[in-house]
Amino acid sequence: MKPKKEKIIDTAIALFADNGFHNTSISQIANKAGVSKGLMYNYFESKEDLLKYIFDLGAAKLLENFDPNRDGVLTKEEFIFYIEDIFYQMQKDRNYWMLFFNIVTQPAITQIVADRMMEMVGPMMKELTDYFRNKGCEDPEAEARYFVAVMDGVGMHYLLDQENYPIRSVIKKIIKEFV
Amino acid sequence: MKPKKEKIIDTAIALFADNGFHNTSISQIANKAGVSKGLMYNYFESKEDLLKYIFDLGAAKLLENFDPNRDGVLTKEEFIFYIEDIFYQMQKDRNYWMLFFNIVTQPAITQIVADRMMEMVGPMMKELTDYFRNKGCEDPEAEARYFVAVMDGVGMHYLLDQENYPIRSVIKKIIKEFV
Amino acid sequence: MKPKKEKIIDTAIALFADNGFHNTSISQIANKAGVSKGLMYNYFESKEDLLKYIFDLGAAKLLENFDPNRDGVLTKEEFIFYIEDIFYQMQKDRNYWMLFFNIVTQPAITQIVADRMMEMVGPMMKELTDYFRNKGCEDPEAEARYFVAVMDGVGMHYLLDQENYPIRSVIKKIIKEFV
Amino acid sequence: MKPKKEKIIDTAIALFADNGFHNTSISQIANKAGVSKGLMYNYFESKEDLLKYIFDLGAAKLLENFDPNRDGVLTKEEFIFYIEDIFYQMQKDRNYWMLFFNIVTQPAITQIVADRMMEMVGPMMKELTDYFRNKGCEDPEAEARYFVAVMDGVGMHYLLDQENYPIRSVIKKIIKEFV
DNA sequence: CATGAATGAGGTTTCATTCAT
DNA sequence: AATGAATGAAACCTCATTCAT
């Protein structure tokens, strides 16, 4: 990819994450990325378009490690790996994940990426529900929804205080409870 | 309170929750509240001031039901009541709570209410840690942090889909796991 | 009407007429009108909206003197008066009329005011056709279309060189030919 | 001429005619012409330069058929041919002629081509005046100015609605009146 | 000849805020 | 207490033009 395009994207992720989408201006992004304001519009049709692009980047990465062999079935090992991997990714790409939670908690912004999000969460929820059903859970759908809520909650808190958050200990609790 | 002031506040909460703080304009609030733009500045010094005021309103309500007898000790019954009560409040004041999660996931906005937030979460975390220590948890601090993360995660998901979320079932799981 | 609103409109007419709609910026208008850029948007939703408003102003004036007793019939005297009046108006409100021809010769701009224009020209053409039919013209519709074309052509040239254009002599020719 | 240059010119004429000079961007032209933006600047120094070039193209064609034997005298047959020819050209090169009226009705744009326009209309007006003088008109100059106004008016209307305009019938009227 | 990345000035529009009434 | 006209900074975006390739 064009290096300047990449610079724009990286800078946008960082600023969106720290300041929020609507509180980040194109000027800020251009300044910090060291390019002209106009250049952004050579690569993206609008600020919203940039957000969509960024969201897709991360969504792809997220799915990559969920059911990696793509057989539609989540094994115990795959599940554990996925849990570990998500928190690893959060630590590595903190900005992207802050932005992600940003988006999810703001209906007005969620709408911008609504269709993409559906494509992503739909299949995931299904596989999770199947997993919990096979495991013998009484109400597998409720368990799946509880699980993703826990993941989101922990993820959010982890991101907000990576240094002090007892993430190892919490991951162990999650695996013990859900896997 | 003056009815117009109240109208402004309620409208602001609703709009902030739906559209985000920075994506909501004073004009929008004034229009929807049926008052003039200028009036807002009779009651609040600025848009940020309005946000702080709103945040405080909810923070007070939140603390009210945590350790209601204010003895610094959380009993099992108080804990259960608190968990139930939080989700009840979320269902009743959805807008306020959406806004709350909005704020927490946006560092730039969190800063606006940072001092108020500290006053609120500090004591709560301490009492929770004490509770888990008394219960015999190995790492009571980690457990406390895990607990609030779960509460936030579930709260968020509940707010985003109140109608379909299996909240009763999930509350039971939480109580079973943490109390 | 608010004096500043009026100032904005008058200035806009003058600048649109001289420089064209797309070649006139809101900044220019605001500067020359001695108001802030933002104020325009208190009165008009957009630049296009301002143009529509201006167009309507003139369209109303134009119709006012066509068939003044609104009986749907054009008498010989009314017709003569109308012809004289149009050129009088052009001399008085040169800017508005320059703008009018501007609009008509630019399809992209005509579209902005298309519906308003239709309301205006439809009935006029009908009455003119009736007039020429009563007069015994062979092809009254063609005569009507010829007449308005002549009016537009002469109007345009008159506006472009008011001082030297032999308008009295030309009006006489027009009346002799068409009335 | 280089085919790409020609494509640029044709596309520019079409877009200028439909959208107006200032409302047409170089990008639009380049896109629709299927060339790069940069290429335009190999052939033309600027957007204005392109307009001048286009205007000249048409002006040349216009003069070609006015007094074709270039003897400075307009015969009756030449005059009739000229009238017929102009409307024929309009039907053939609609875009160019729309653009022409566009230019004439916008002082700011007229200035761009002002010198070229003078070279063109000056001699034409003189010959026309001579023609009407020879014909015995009382005020030959007024007649000439009336004539060109009629031609412009009819031309404009014809271009705006070629399909329905009763152009044959109107041409007959014009010839009857002026030749 | 031809491209398209890159620029930066300037376009339209929004918006928090002030202030005379 | 309440209005809304007015401001001006800053938002998003467009565009003519340049230039390395």
Coordinates of C-alpha atoms in Angstrom, one line a residue, chain B residues 128-130 132-133 137-145:
Chain B
L128 CA -15.9 -4.9 46.4
T129 CA -12.3 -6.0 47.0
D130 CA -13.1 -6.3 50.7
F132 CA -14.2 -10.8 47.7
R133 CA -11.4 -11.0 50.3
C137 CA -11.0 -15.3 47.0
E138 CA -7.4 -15.9 46.2
D139 CA -6.9 -12.7 44.4
P140 CA -9.7 -10.4 45.6
E141 CA -8.5 -7.4 43.6
A142 CA -8.5 -9.3 40.3
E143 CA -11.9 -10.7 41.1
A144 CA -13.2 -7.2 41.8
R145 CA -11.8 -5.9 38.5

